[in-house]
């Protein structure tokens, strides 16, 4: 029996024993996505977390996503598939920096991208994801918005709103390193391709794309489109569900090395070990959880 099969069987057995549900982000390794009960983008995973009745949620993704599940579903035990799977962009802002920044803009509301720690969400007025940033910012009652931490998503949203946006200079190293020149070269190679990018890409990359979308929005766009070839400007894990749902279509990432090292830390063996040992329990102090939940609940009420 190969090691994937062995792990799959162990995971299936433990799922029953622990009354567990496995959720995975669209960037996870194909074999990890395949054993999940639910896959999705950050917004879908947050929404799903609210209603999960299982005793254990095994979260295959990065820390801020598992924290969001722990914030929204405090009665479940949330296990993160790899202890050190984090998001470098989320770590670019902390509570101290945010508090200091807020003092300079007392009239502004803080909108925190979901890629932030629970503590930063607790200091924010609204949460948003890449799927609903524009809707959330437009729904904020204040005229001024402090947006943390992604400068590229913040810039993208600022082009779609009349609000005055002050954007923190954080970025995702995976998306930010893609250049307009690379898009140009990819388009020369596949001139007929539709270009779908994530809003964490740089503004000049987004300008060259047919659409800037969250990971699940990319999946829906590609499914509904009559086009046959797509250039994808996001982490390569998305190629697995894209090819699965539309085997007759062709999908290529803009560059071959479009990889988030943290998203790839989780292996099938690690999911099994995490369940066997019930390790990597993600907890959020109650006082932080309540305040972070307010920011997330406000987002969920808008979209
Ligand atoms: P999505 O919410 O679009 O899935 O994106 C999450 C993320 O981390 C992008 O880098
Ligand atoms: Fe964070 Fe970028 Fe990885 Fe998404 S792709 S989890 S933003 S480092």
Coordinates of C-alpha atoms and ligand atoms in Angstrom, one line a residue:
X1 CA 0.0 0.0 0.0
X2 CA 1.5 3.4 -0.9
X3 CA 2.0 6.0 1.8
X4 CA -0.8 8.3 0.6
X5 CA -3.3 5.4 0.7
X6 CA -2.1 4.5 4.2
X7 CA -2.5 8.1 5.5
X8 CA -5.9 8.5 3.8
X9 CA -7.2 5.4 5.6
X10 CA -5.8 6.5 8.9
X11 CA -7.3 10.0 8.5
X12 CA -10.7 8.5 7.6
X13 CA -10.7 6.3 10.7
X14 CA -9.7 9.1 13.0
X15 CA -12.3 11.5 11.5
X16 CA -15.0 9.2 12.8
X17 CA -13.3 8.6 16.2
X18 CA -12.7 12.3 16.9
X19 CA -15.9 13.5 15.3
X20 CA -13.7 15.7 13.1
X21 CA -14.1 17.7 9.9
X22 CA -11.2 18.6 7.7
X23 CA -11.2 21.9 5.9
X24 CA -8.5 22.9 3.4
X25 CA -7.6 26.1 1.5
X26 CA -7.5 26.1 -2.3
X27 CA -3.6 26.4 -2.2
X28 CA -3.1 23.1 -0.3
X29 CA -1.3 20.2 -1.9
X30 CA -3.7 18.2 -4.2
X31 CA -3.7 15.1 -2.0
X32 CA -4.6 17.3 1.0
X33 CA -7.4 19.1 -0.8
X34 CA -8.7 15.7 -1.9
X35 CA -9.2 14.3 1.6
X36 CA -10.9 17.5 2.9
X37 CA -14.6 17.7 3.6
X38 CA -14.6 21.2 2.4
X39 CA -12.2 23.4 0.4
X40 CA -12.5 27.1 -0.3
X41 CA -11.1 30.6 -0.2
X42 CA -10.7 32.5 3.0
X43 CA -14.3 33.9 3.0
X44 CA -15.9 30.5 2.3
X45 CA -13.7 28.8 5.0
X46 CA -14.7 31.5 7.5
X47 CA -18.4 31.1 6.7
X48 CA -18.2 27.3 6.9
X49 CA -16.5 27.5 10.3
X50 CA -19.5 29.2 11.9
X51 CA -21.8 26.2 11.3
X52 CA -19.5 23.3 11.8
X53 CA -21.0 20.9 14.5
X54 CA -18.0 18.6 14.7
X55 CA -16.0 18.5 17.9
X56 CA -12.7 18.9 16.0
X57 CA -11.8 21.1 13.0
X58 CA -8.6 20.0 11.3
X59 CA -7.5 23.1 9.4
X60 CA -5.2 22.6 6.5
X61 CA -4.0 26.1 5.7
X62 CA -2.1 28.8 7.5
X63 CA -2.4 30.1 11.1
X64 CA -4.6 33.1 10.5
X65 CA -7.2 30.9 8.8
X66 CA -7.3 28.4 11.7
X67 CA -7.5 31.4 14.1
X68 CA -10.5 32.7 12.2
X69 CA -12.2 29.2 12.7
X70 CA -11.3 29.3 16.4
X71 CA -12.8 32.8 16.7
X72 CA -16.0 31.9 15.0
X73 CA -16.5 28.4 16.5
X74 CA -15.1 28.5 20.1
X75 CA -16.8 25.2 21.0
X76 CA -14.7 23.2 18.5
X77 CA -11.1 22.1 19.0
X78 CA -9.2 23.7 16.1
X79 CA -6.1 21.9 15.0
X80 CA -3.7 23.5 12.5
X81 CA -2.2 21.0 10.2
X82 CA 1.4 22.3 10.6
X83 CA 2.5 24.3 13.6
X84 CA 4.7 26.6 11.6
X85 CA 2.4 27.3 8.7
X86 CA 2.0 31.1 8.9
X87 CA 1.5 34.0 6.5
X88 CA 4.5 36.4 6.3
X89 CA 2.2 39.2 5.2
X90 CA 0.0 38.8 8.3
X91 CA 3.1 39.1 10.4
X92 CA 4.0 42.5 8.8
X93 CA 1.7 44.3 11.2
X94 CA 1.2 43.9 14.9
X95 CA -1.0 45.5 17.5
X96 CA 1.6 48.1 18.6
X97 CA 2.1 49.3 15.0
X98 CA -1.6 49.4 14.3
X99 CA -2.4 51.3 17.6
X100 CA 0.3 53.9 16.7
X101 CA -1.0 54.3 13.2
X102 CA -4.6 54.7 14.4
X103 CA -3.6 57.7 16.5
X104 CA -2.6 59.6 13.3
X105 CA -6.1 59.0 11.8
X106 CA -8.7 59.3 14.6
X107 CA -11.6 59.7 12.1
X108 CA -10.8 56.6 10.1
X109 CA -12.3 53.1 10.4
X110 CA -9.8 50.2 10.3
X111 CA -10.4 47.5 7.8
X112 CA -8.2 44.5 8.3
X113 CA -7.7 41.9 5.6
X114 CA -8.4 38.5 7.0
X115 CA -4.7 37.8 6.5
X116 CA -3.9 39.3 10.0
X117 CA -3.5 37.9 13.5
X118 CA -6.5 37.6 15.8
X119 CA -5.0 40.4 17.9
X120 CA -4.9 42.8 14.9
X121 CA -8.5 41.9 14.0
X122 CA -9.4 42.7 17.6
X123 CA -8.0 46.2 17.1
X124 CA -9.9 46.7 13.8
X125 CA -13.5 47.8 13.0
X126 CA -14.1 45.5 10.0
X127 CA -12.5 42.4 8.5
X128 CA -12.5 41.7 4.8
X129 CA -11.2 39.1 2.4
X130 CA -10.0 39.3 -1.2
X131 CA -13.5 38.3 -2.3
X132 CA -15.3 41.2 -0.6
X133 CA -12.8 44.0 0.1
X134 CA -14.6 46.4 -2.2
X135 CA -18.1 45.7 -0.7
X136 CA -16.8 46.0 2.9
X137 CA -15.0 49.3 2.3
X138 CA -18.0 50.8 0.5
X139 CA -20.2 49.7 3.5
X140 CA -18.0 51.4 6.1
X141 CA -19.8 54.5 7.5
X142 CA -16.6 56.6 7.8
X143 CA -15.2 58.5 4.8
X144 CA -11.7 57.5 5.7
X145 CA -10.4 53.9 5.9
X146 CA -7.1 52.6 7.2
X147 CA -6.5 49.4 5.4
X148 CA -4.1 46.7 6.7
X149 CA -1.8 45.0 5.8
X150 CA -1.8 44.4 2.0
X151 CA -0.8 47.4 -0.1
X152 CA -1.8 45.7 -3.3
X153 CA -5.3 44.6 -2.2
X154 CA -5.6 48.1 -0.6
X155 CA -4.7 49.8 -3.8
X156 CA -7.0 47.6 -5.9
X157 CA -10.0 48.4 -3.5
X158 CA -9.1 52.1 -3.6
X159 CA -9.7 52.1 -7.4
X160 CA -13.2 50.9 -6.8
X161 CA -14.4 53.2 -4.0
X162 CA -14.9 56.9 -3.3
X163 CA -13.6 56.5 0.3
X164 CA -10.2 58.0 1.2
X165 CA -8.0 55.0 1.8
X166 CA -4.8 55.0 3.7
X167 CA -3.0 51.8 3.0
X168 CA -0.4 50.0 5.1
X169 CA 2.7 49.0 3.1
X170 CA 2.5 45.2 3.7
X171 CA 2.6 42.7 0.8
X172 CA 2.5 39.0 0.0
X173 CA 6.0 37.9 -1.3
X174 CA 4.4 35.2 -3.4
X175 CA 2.1 37.6 -5.4
X176 CA 4.1 40.8 -5.2
X177 CA 7.1 39.4 -7.0
X178 CA 5.1 38.7 -10.2
X179 CA 5.9 41.5 -12.7
X180 CA 4.1 43.0 -15.7
X181 CA 7.0 41.9 -17.9
X182 CA 6.3 38.2 -16.8
X183 CA 2.6 38.7 -17.6
X184 CA 3.6 40.1 -21.0
X185 CA 5.8 37.1 -21.8
X186 CA 3.1 34.6 -20.6
X187 CA 0.5 36.4 -22.9
X188 CA 2.9 36.1 -25.8
X189 CA 3.1 32.4 -25.2
X190 CA -0.7 31.9 -24.8
X191 CA -2.2 34.9 -26.7
X192 CA -5.7 33.4 -26.6
X193 CA -5.6 33.0 -22.8
X194 CA -7.8 34.8 -20.3
X195 CA -5.7 36.3 -17.5
X196 CA -7.1 35.8 -14.0
X197 CA -5.0 37.2 -11.1
X198 CA -5.4 37.6 -7.3
X199 CA -5.7 41.1 -6.0
X200 CA -2.6 40.6 -3.9
X201 CA -0.7 41.1 -7.2
X202 CA 0.9 44.5 -8.1
X203 CA -1.3 47.2 -9.6
X204 CA 0.4 47.0 -13.0
X205 CA -0.1 43.2 -13.1
X206 CA -3.8 43.6 -12.2
X207 CA -4.1 46.3 -15.0
X208 CA -3.0 43.7 -17.5
X209 CA -5.5 41.0 -16.3
X210 CA -9.0 40.3 -17.4
X211 CA -10.1 40.0 -13.8
X212 CA -8.8 40.3 -10.2
X213 CA -10.5 37.6 -8.1
X214 CA -10.2 35.6 -4.9
X215 CA -9.2 32.0 -5.3
X216 CA -12.8 30.6 -5.3
X217 CA -13.9 33.4 -7.6
X218 CA -11.2 32.3 -10.0
X219 CA -12.6 28.8 -9.8
X220 CA -16.2 30.0 -10.6
X221 CA -15.0 32.4 -13.4
X222 CA -13.1 29.6 -15.1
X223 CA -16.0 27.1 -14.8
X224 CA -18.6 29.5 -16.3
X225 CA -16.3 30.9 -19.0
X226 CA -16.5 29.7 -22.6
X227 CA -12.7 30.3 -22.9
X228 CA -10.5 27.3 -23.1
X229 CA -7.1 28.6 -21.9
X230 CA -6.3 30.6 -18.8
X231 CA -3.2 32.2 -17.3
X232 CA -3.5 32.2 -13.5
X233 CA -1.9 34.8 -11.3
X234 CA -2.0 33.1 -8.0
X235 CA -0.5 30.2 -6.0
X236 CA -0.2 27.0 -8.0
X237 CA -2.3 24.9 -5.6
X238 CA -5.4 26.4 -7.4
X239 CA -4.4 24.5 -10.5
X240 CA -5.6 21.2 -8.9
X241 CA -9.3 22.2 -8.5
X242 CA -9.3 24.2 -11.8
X243 CA -8.1 21.1 -13.7
X244 CA -10.4 18.8 -11.8
X245 CA -13.6 20.8 -12.5
X246 CA -12.7 21.6 -16.2
X247 CA -10.4 18.8 -17.5
X248 CA -11.1 20.0 -21.1
X249 CA -9.6 23.4 -20.4
X250 CA -5.9 24.5 -20.1
X251 CA -4.5 26.3 -17.0
X252 CA -1.0 27.7 -16.5
X253 CA 0.4 29.9 -13.8
X254 CA 2.0 33.1 -15.0
X255 CA 5.4 31.9 -13.7
X256 CA 6.3 28.3 -12.9
X257 CA 7.4 29.1 -9.3
X258 CA 4.1 30.5 -8.0
X259 CA 4.4 28.8 -4.6
X260 CA 3.6 29.8 -1.1
X261 CA 6.1 27.8 1.1
X262 CA 3.8 28.0 4.1
X263 CA 0.8 26.6 2.3
X264 CA 3.0 23.7 1.1
X265 CA 4.2 22.8 4.6
X266 CA 1.2 20.5 5.2
X267 CA 1.5 17.0 3.9
X268 CA -1.0 14.1 4.2
X269 CA 1.3 12.4 6.8
X270 CA 1.2 15.6 8.8
X271 CA -2.5 15.7 8.8
X272 CA -2.6 12.2 10.1
X273 CA -0.1 12.9 12.8
X274 CA -1.9 16.0 13.8
X275 CA -5.1 14.0 14.3
X276 CA -3.3 11.2 16.1
X277 CA -1.7 13.4 18.6
X278 CA -4.3 16.2 18.6
X279 CA -1.4 18.6 18.5
X280 CA -1.2 22.2 17.2
X281 CA -4.4 23.3 19.0
X282 CA -5.1 26.9 18.0
X283 CA -6.6 29.0 20.7
X284 CA -7.4 32.7 20.9
X285 CA -7.7 34.4 24.4
X286 CA -11.4 35.1 25.0
X287 CA -11.0 38.9 25.4
X288 CA -9.2 39.0 22.0
X289 CA -11.7 36.5 20.4
X290 CA -14.8 38.6 21.3
X291 CA -13.3 41.8 19.7
X292 CA -11.9 40.0 16.7
X293 CA -15.3 38.3 16.2
X294 CA -17.0 41.7 16.0
X295 CA -14.9 42.7 13.1
X296 CA -15.5 39.4 11.3
X297 CA -19.2 39.4 12.1
X298 CA -19.5 42.9 10.6
X299 CA -18.0 41.6 7.4
X300 CA -20.3 38.6 7.3
X301 CA -23.3 40.8 7.8
X302 CA -22.2 42.9 4.8
X303 CA -21.5 40.1 2.4
Ligands
LIG1 P1 -8.2 33.8 -0.9 O1 -9.0 34.3 0.2 O2 -8.5 34.4 -2.2 O3 -8.3 32.3 -1.0 O4 -6.7 34.1 -0.6 C1 -6.0 33.8 0.5 C2 -4.6 34.1 0.4 O5 -3.8 33.9 1.3 C3 -4.1 34.7 -0.8 O6 -2.7 34.7 -0.8
LIG2 FE1 0.2 34.7 3.0 FE2 0.9 35.1 0.4 FE3 0.9 32.6 1.4 FE4 -1.4 33.9 1.0 S1 0.1 33.2 -0.6 S2 -0.8 32.7 2.8 S3 -0.8 36.0 1.5 S4 2.2 34.3 2.1

